[in-house]
Coordinates of C-alpha atoms in Angstrom, one line a residue:
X492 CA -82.6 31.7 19.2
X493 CA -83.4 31.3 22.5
X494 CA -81.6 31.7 25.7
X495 CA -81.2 27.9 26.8
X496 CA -79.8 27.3 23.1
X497 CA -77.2 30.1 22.9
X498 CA -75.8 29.2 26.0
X499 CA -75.4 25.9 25.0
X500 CA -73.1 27.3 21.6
X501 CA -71.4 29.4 24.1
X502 CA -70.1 26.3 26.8
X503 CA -69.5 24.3 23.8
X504 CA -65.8 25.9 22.2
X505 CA -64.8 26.3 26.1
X506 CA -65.5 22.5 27.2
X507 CA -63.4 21.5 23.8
X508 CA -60.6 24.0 24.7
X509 CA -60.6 22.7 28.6
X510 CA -60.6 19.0 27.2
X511 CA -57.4 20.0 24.5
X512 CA -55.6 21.3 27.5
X513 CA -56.1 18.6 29.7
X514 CA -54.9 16.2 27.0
X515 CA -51.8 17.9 25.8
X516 CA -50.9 18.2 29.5
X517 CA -51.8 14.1 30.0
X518 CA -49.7 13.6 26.2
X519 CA -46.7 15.9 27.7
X520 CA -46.5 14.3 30.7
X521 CA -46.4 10.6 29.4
X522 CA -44.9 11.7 25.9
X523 CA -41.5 13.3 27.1
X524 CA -38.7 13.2 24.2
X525 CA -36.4 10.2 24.6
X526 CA -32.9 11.0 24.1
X527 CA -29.7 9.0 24.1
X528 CA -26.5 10.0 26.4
X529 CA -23.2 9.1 27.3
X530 CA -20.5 10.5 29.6
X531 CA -17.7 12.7 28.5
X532 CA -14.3 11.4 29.0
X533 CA -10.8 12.2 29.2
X534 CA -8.5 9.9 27.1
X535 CA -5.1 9.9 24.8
X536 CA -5.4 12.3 21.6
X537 CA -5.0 11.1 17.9
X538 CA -4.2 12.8 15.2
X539 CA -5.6 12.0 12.1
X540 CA -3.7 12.7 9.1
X541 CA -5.4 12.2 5.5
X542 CA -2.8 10.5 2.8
X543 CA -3.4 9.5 -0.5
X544 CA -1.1 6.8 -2.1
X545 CA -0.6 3.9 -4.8
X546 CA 0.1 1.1 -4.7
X547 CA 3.8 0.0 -5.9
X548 CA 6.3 -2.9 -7.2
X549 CA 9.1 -3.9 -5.7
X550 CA 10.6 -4.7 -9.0
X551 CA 9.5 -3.0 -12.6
X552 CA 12.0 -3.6 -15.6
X553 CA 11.8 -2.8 -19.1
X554 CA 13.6 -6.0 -20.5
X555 CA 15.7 -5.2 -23.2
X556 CA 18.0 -7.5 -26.2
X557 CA 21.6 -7.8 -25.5
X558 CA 22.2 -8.7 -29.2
X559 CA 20.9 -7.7 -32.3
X560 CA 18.8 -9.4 -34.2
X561 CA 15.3 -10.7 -36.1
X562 CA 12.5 -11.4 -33.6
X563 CA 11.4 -15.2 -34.5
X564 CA 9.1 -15.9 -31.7
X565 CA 7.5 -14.0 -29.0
X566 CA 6.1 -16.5 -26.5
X567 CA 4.5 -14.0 -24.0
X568 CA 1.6 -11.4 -24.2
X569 CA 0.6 -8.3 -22.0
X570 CA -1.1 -9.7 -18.9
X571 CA 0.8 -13.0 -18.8
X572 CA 2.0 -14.5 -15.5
X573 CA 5.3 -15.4 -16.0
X574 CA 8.3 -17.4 -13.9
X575 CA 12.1 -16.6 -13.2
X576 CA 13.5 -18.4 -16.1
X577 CA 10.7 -18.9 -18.4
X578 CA 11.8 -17.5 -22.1
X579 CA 9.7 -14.9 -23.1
X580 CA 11.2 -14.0 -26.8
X581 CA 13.7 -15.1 -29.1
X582 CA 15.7 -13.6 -31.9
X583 CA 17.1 -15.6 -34.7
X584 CA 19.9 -18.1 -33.8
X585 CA 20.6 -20.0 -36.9
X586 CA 24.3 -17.8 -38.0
X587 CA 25.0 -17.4 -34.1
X588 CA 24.6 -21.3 -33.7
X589 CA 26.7 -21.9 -36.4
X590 CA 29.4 -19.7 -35.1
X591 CA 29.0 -21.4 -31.9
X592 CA 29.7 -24.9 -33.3
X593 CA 32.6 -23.7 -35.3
X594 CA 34.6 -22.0 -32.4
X595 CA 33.8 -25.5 -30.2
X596 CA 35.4 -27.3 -32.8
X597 CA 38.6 -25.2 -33.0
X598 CA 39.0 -25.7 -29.1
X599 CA 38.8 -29.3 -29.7
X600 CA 41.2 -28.9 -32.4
X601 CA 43.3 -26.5 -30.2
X602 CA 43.1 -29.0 -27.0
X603 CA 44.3 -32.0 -29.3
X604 CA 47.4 -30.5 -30.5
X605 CA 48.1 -29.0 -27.4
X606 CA 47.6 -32.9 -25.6
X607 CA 49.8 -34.1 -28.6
X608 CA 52.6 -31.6 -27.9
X609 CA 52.7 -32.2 -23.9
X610 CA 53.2 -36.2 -25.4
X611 CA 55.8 -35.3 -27.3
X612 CA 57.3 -33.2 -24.4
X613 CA 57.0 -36.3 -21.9
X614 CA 59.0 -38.6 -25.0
X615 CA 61.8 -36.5 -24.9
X616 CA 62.3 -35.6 -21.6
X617 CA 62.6 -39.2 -21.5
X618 CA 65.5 -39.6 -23.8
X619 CA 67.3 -36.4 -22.1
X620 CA 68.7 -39.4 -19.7
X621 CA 70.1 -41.3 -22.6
X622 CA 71.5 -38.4 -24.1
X623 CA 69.4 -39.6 -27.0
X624 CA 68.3 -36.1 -28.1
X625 CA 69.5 -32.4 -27.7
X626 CA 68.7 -30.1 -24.9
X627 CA 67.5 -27.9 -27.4
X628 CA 64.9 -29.7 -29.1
X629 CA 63.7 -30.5 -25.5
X630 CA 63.6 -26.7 -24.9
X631 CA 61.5 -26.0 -28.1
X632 CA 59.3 -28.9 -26.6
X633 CA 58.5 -27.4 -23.7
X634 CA 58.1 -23.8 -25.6
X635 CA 55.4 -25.2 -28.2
X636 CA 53.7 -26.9 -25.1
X637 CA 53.2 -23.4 -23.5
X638 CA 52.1 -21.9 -26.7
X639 CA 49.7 -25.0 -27.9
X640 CA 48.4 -24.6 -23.8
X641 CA 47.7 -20.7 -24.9
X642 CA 46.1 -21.3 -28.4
X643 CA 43.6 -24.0 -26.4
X644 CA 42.8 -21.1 -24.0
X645 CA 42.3 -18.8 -26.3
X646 CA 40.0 -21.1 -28.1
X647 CA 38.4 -22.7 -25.7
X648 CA 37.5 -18.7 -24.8
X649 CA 36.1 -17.6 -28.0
X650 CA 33.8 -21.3 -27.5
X651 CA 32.3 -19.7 -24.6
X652 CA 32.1 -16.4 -25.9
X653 CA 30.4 -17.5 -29.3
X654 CA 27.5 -20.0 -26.6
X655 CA 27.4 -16.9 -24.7
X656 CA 26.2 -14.7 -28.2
X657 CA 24.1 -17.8 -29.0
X658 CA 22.3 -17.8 -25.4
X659 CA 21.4 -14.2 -26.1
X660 CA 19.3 -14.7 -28.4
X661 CA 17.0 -15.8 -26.0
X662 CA 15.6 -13.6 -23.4
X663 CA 14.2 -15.3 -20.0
X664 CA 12.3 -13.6 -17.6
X665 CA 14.6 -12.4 -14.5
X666 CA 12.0 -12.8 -11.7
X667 CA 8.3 -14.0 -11.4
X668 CA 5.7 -11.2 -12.3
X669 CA 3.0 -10.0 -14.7
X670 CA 4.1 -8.7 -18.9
X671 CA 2.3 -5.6 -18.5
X672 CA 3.4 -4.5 -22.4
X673 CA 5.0 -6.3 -24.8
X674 CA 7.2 -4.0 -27.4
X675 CA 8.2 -6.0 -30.3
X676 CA 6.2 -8.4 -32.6
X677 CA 7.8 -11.7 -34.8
X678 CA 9.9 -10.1 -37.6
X679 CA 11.2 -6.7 -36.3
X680 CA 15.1 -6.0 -36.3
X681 CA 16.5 -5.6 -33.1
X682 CA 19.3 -3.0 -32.2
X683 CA 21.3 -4.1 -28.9
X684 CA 19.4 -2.6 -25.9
X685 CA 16.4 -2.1 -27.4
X686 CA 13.0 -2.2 -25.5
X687 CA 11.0 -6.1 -25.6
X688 CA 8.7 -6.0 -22.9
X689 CA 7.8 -4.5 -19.6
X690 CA 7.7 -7.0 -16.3
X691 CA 6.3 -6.1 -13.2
X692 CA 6.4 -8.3 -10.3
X693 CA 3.0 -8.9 -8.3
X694 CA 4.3 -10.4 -5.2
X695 CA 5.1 -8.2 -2.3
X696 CA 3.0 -5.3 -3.3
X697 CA 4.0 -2.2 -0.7
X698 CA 2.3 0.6 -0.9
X699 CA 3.9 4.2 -1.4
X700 CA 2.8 7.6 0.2
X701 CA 4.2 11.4 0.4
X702 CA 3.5 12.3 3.8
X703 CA 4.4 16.0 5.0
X704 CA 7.9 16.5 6.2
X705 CA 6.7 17.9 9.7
X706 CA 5.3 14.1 10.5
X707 CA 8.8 12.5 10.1
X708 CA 9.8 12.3 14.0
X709 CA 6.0 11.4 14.8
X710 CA 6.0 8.3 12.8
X711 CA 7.3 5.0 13.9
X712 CA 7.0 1.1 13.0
X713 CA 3.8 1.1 16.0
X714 CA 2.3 3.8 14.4
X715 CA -1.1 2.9 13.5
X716 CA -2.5 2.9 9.3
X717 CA -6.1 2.7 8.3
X718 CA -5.9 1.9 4.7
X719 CA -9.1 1.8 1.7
X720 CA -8.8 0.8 -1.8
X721 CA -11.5 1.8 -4.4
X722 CA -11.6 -1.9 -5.0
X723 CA -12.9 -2.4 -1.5
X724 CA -15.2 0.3 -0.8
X725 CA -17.4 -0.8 1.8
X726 CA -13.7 -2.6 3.8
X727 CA -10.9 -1.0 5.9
X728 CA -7.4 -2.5 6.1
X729 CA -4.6 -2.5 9.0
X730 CA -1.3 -1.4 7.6
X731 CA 2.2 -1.3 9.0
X732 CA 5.0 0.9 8.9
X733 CA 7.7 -0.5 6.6
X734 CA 10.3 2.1 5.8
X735 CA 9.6 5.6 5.8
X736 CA 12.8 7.3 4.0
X737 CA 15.0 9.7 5.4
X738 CA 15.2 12.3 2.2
X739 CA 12.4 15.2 1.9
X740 CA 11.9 16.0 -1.7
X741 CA 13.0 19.9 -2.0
X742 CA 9.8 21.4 -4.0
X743 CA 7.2 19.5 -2.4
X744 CA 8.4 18.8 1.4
X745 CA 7.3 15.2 1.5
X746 CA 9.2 12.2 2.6
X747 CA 8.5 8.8 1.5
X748 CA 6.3 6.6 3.6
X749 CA 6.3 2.8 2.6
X750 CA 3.3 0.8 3.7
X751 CA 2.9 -2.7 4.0
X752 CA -0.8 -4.7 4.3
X753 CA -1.4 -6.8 7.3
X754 CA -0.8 -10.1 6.4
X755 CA -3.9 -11.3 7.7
X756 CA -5.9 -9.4 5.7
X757 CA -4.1 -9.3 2.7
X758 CA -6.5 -7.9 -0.5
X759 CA -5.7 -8.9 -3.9
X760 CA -4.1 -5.8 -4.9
X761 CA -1.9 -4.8 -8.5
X762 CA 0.4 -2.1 -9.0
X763 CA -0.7 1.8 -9.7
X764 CA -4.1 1.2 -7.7
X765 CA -4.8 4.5 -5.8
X766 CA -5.1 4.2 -1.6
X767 CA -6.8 6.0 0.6
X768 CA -5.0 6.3 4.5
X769 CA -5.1 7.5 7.8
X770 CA -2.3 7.8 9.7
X771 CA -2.7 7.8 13.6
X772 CA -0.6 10.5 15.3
X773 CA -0.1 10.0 19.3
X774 CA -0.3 13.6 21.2
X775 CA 1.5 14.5 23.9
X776 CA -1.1 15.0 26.9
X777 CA -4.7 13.7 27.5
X778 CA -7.9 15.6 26.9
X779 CA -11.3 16.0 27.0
X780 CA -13.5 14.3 24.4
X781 CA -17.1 13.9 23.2
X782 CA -18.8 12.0 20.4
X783 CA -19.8 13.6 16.8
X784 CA -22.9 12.8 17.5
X785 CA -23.5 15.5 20.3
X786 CA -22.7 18.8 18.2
X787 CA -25.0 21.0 17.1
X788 CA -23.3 23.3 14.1
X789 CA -25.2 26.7 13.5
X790 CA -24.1 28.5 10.6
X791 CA -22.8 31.3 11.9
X792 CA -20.1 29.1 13.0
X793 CA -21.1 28.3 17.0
X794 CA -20.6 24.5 18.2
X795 CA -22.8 23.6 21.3
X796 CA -23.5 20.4 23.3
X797 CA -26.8 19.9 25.1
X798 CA -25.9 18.7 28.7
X799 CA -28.7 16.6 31.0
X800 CA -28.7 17.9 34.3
X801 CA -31.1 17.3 37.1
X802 CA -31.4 12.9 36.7
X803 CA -34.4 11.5 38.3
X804 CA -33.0 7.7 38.5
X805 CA -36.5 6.8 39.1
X806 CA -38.2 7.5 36.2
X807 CA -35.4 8.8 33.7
X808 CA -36.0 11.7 33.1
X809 CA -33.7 14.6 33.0
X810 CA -33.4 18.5 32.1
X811 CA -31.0 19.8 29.3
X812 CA -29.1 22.2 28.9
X813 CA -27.1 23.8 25.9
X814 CA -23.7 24.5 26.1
X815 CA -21.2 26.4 23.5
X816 CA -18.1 24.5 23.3
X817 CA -14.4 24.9 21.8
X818 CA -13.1 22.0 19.5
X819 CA -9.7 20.5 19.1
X820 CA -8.8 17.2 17.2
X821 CA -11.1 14.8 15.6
X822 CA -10.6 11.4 15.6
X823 CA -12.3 7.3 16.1
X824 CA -15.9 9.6 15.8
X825 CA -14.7 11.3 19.0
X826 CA -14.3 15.4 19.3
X827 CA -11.7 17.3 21.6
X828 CA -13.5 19.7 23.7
X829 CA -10.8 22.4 24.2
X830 CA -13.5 24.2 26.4
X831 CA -17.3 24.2 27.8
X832 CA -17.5 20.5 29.1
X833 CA -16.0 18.7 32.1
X834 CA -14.8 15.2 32.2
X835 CA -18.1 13.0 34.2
X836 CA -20.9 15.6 32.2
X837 CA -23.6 13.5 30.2
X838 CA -24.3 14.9 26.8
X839 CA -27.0 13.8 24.5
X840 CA -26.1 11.7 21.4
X841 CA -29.1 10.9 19.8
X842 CA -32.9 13.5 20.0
X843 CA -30.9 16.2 20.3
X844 CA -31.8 18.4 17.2
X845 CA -35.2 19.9 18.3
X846 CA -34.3 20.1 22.0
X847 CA -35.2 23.7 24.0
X848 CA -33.3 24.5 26.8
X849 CA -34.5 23.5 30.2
X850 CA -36.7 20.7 28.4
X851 CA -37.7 17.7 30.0
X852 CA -36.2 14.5 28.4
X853 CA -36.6 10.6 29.4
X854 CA -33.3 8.7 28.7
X855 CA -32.8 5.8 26.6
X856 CA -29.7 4.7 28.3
X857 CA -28.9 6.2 31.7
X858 CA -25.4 5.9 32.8
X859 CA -23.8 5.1 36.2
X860 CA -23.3 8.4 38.2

């Protein structure tokens, strides 16, 4: 090989290596990571608290028979919307109907002669004048008018007693709702009291949490509910506050919180579905807060921020630098920072999971100083 050619081999590895360096210093200069920041601010604290919950009726009754009795018809099903007032079952009538009409007709009976009687009375108090009839028989009159006035009573009672018996062999539903079982088919014997069917009522839905006894004082009717149904999994719901009961139960230390749905976005909803909350706690005090987005968790259990320092409005760019911080509450995507920031310090959002400290960064959205 001669001389002119190995020099050439030898300038040729050092004019690539000059032209790589030149480039990656053109590419870093015009290639700088963009990063998104915001400012950190000092604002109210919420506390979050997770509740699970169910949705509940204000009315559930297992509807039983008064009487006994054969089951003749059963007019409803389970899932059946029902009205107040609509008949759901009957039992056989046809001996109670009969005893019915027979105790009518012995008040008419008893009302006649009693009617008759007070005639009678009215006659003779007439002749008393006249001194057409004894005082006595006038007397006995007026005693048999009192006793045919107690026999009509008396019968006229056991009337309505017997259409009373006949009326319960019907059973009606008390209030609107939904038959969610039904208990007895056409030709069972009924006992008094025993179960027919089960009716729920679907209007008015609340929903019903245990919430830790060391939240009663903190809750109020402005207290604020996030509420999600596994119905609705991609939705989020406004409740309100609409009792919260003043007993804790002993083995569990929960009180009863009662939720109601904001009208305006009212879901269809049944009872027994299971509800997810978040109840929104007010702190006392303001403090220092930062979005999720700028922590960086390390296993070994360190939280840090990366700050921009060093703005050049001009051309947006910026140094970073990380920062250990000390967390508090979590809440709306926002982070307490108990310590490590100050309120008017920009931290990065977004780019910051490959940053190195003292890095130059361009930024995205540049706040106001």
């Amino acid at each position: 090989m001669s001389t002119k050619d190995y020099l050439a081999q030898l300038r040729a590895p050092v004019w690539l290596m000059m032209c790589g360096i030149f480039l990656a210093h053109e590419s870093s200069a015009d290639d700088t990571l963009k990063v998104a920041v915001t400012r950190v601010e000092q604002r109210e604290l919420i506390e979050e608290v997770p509740l699970t919950g169910t949705v509940s009726s204000p009315k559930i009754s297992v509807l039983s028979s008064e009487v006994a009795g054969l089951v003749s018809n059963v007019h409803v099903d389970a899932g059946d919307q029902v009205s107040a007032g609509d008949l759901l079952l009957e039992l056989d009538s046809e001996l109670s109907a009969i005893d019915r009409d027979s105790a009518r007709a012995a008040a008419r009976g008893a009302r006649a002669a009693w009617e008759e009687t007070k005639k009678r009375l009215e006659d003779a108090q007439a002749l008393v004048a006249q001194k057409n009839i004894a005082a006595s028989e006038v007397r006995a009159l007026e005693a048999q008018v009192e006793i045919d006035n107690a026999s009509w009573q008396a019968a006229d009672a056991e009337a309505r007693r017997q259409a009373a018996e006949f009326q319960r062999h019907h059973l009606n539903a008390p209030f609107s709702g939904v038959v969610s079982r039904k208990l007895v088919e056409v030709g069972e014997w009924l006992a008094p009291g025993a179960e027919v069917v089960e009716l729920v009522a679907t209007n008015n839905l609340r929903i019903d949490f245990q919430v830790p006894q060391r939240f009663y004082p903190r809750i109020n009717d402005d207290t604020a509910i996030q509420l999600g149904f596994d119905a609705y999994p991609e939705q989020t719901f406004q409740g309100r506050v609409h009792r919260k009961v003043p007993l804790s139960d002993n083995s569990a230390r929960t009180f009863l919180l009662r939720v109601l749905v904001d009208e305006t976005e009212q879901p269809a909803l049944i009872p027994g579905m299971s509800v997810r909350a978040t109840l929104n706690l007010l702190v006392d005090g303001e403090g220092i807060v930062a979005p999720r987005d700028a922590l960086l968790r390390y296993p070994d259990g360190r939280v840090s921020v990366w700050i921009v320092e060093d703005v050049n409005p001009s051309d947006k760019t910026a140094k970073v630098r990380e920062q250990q911080v000390t967390l508090g509450l979590a809440f709306n995507n926002l982070i307490e920072i108990r310590s490590g920031l100050e309120v008017g310090q920009q931290v990065v959002v977004r780019g910051n999971e490959s940053l190195q400290a003292n890095q130059t960064v361009t930024l995205d959205n540049l706040t106001d100083e």
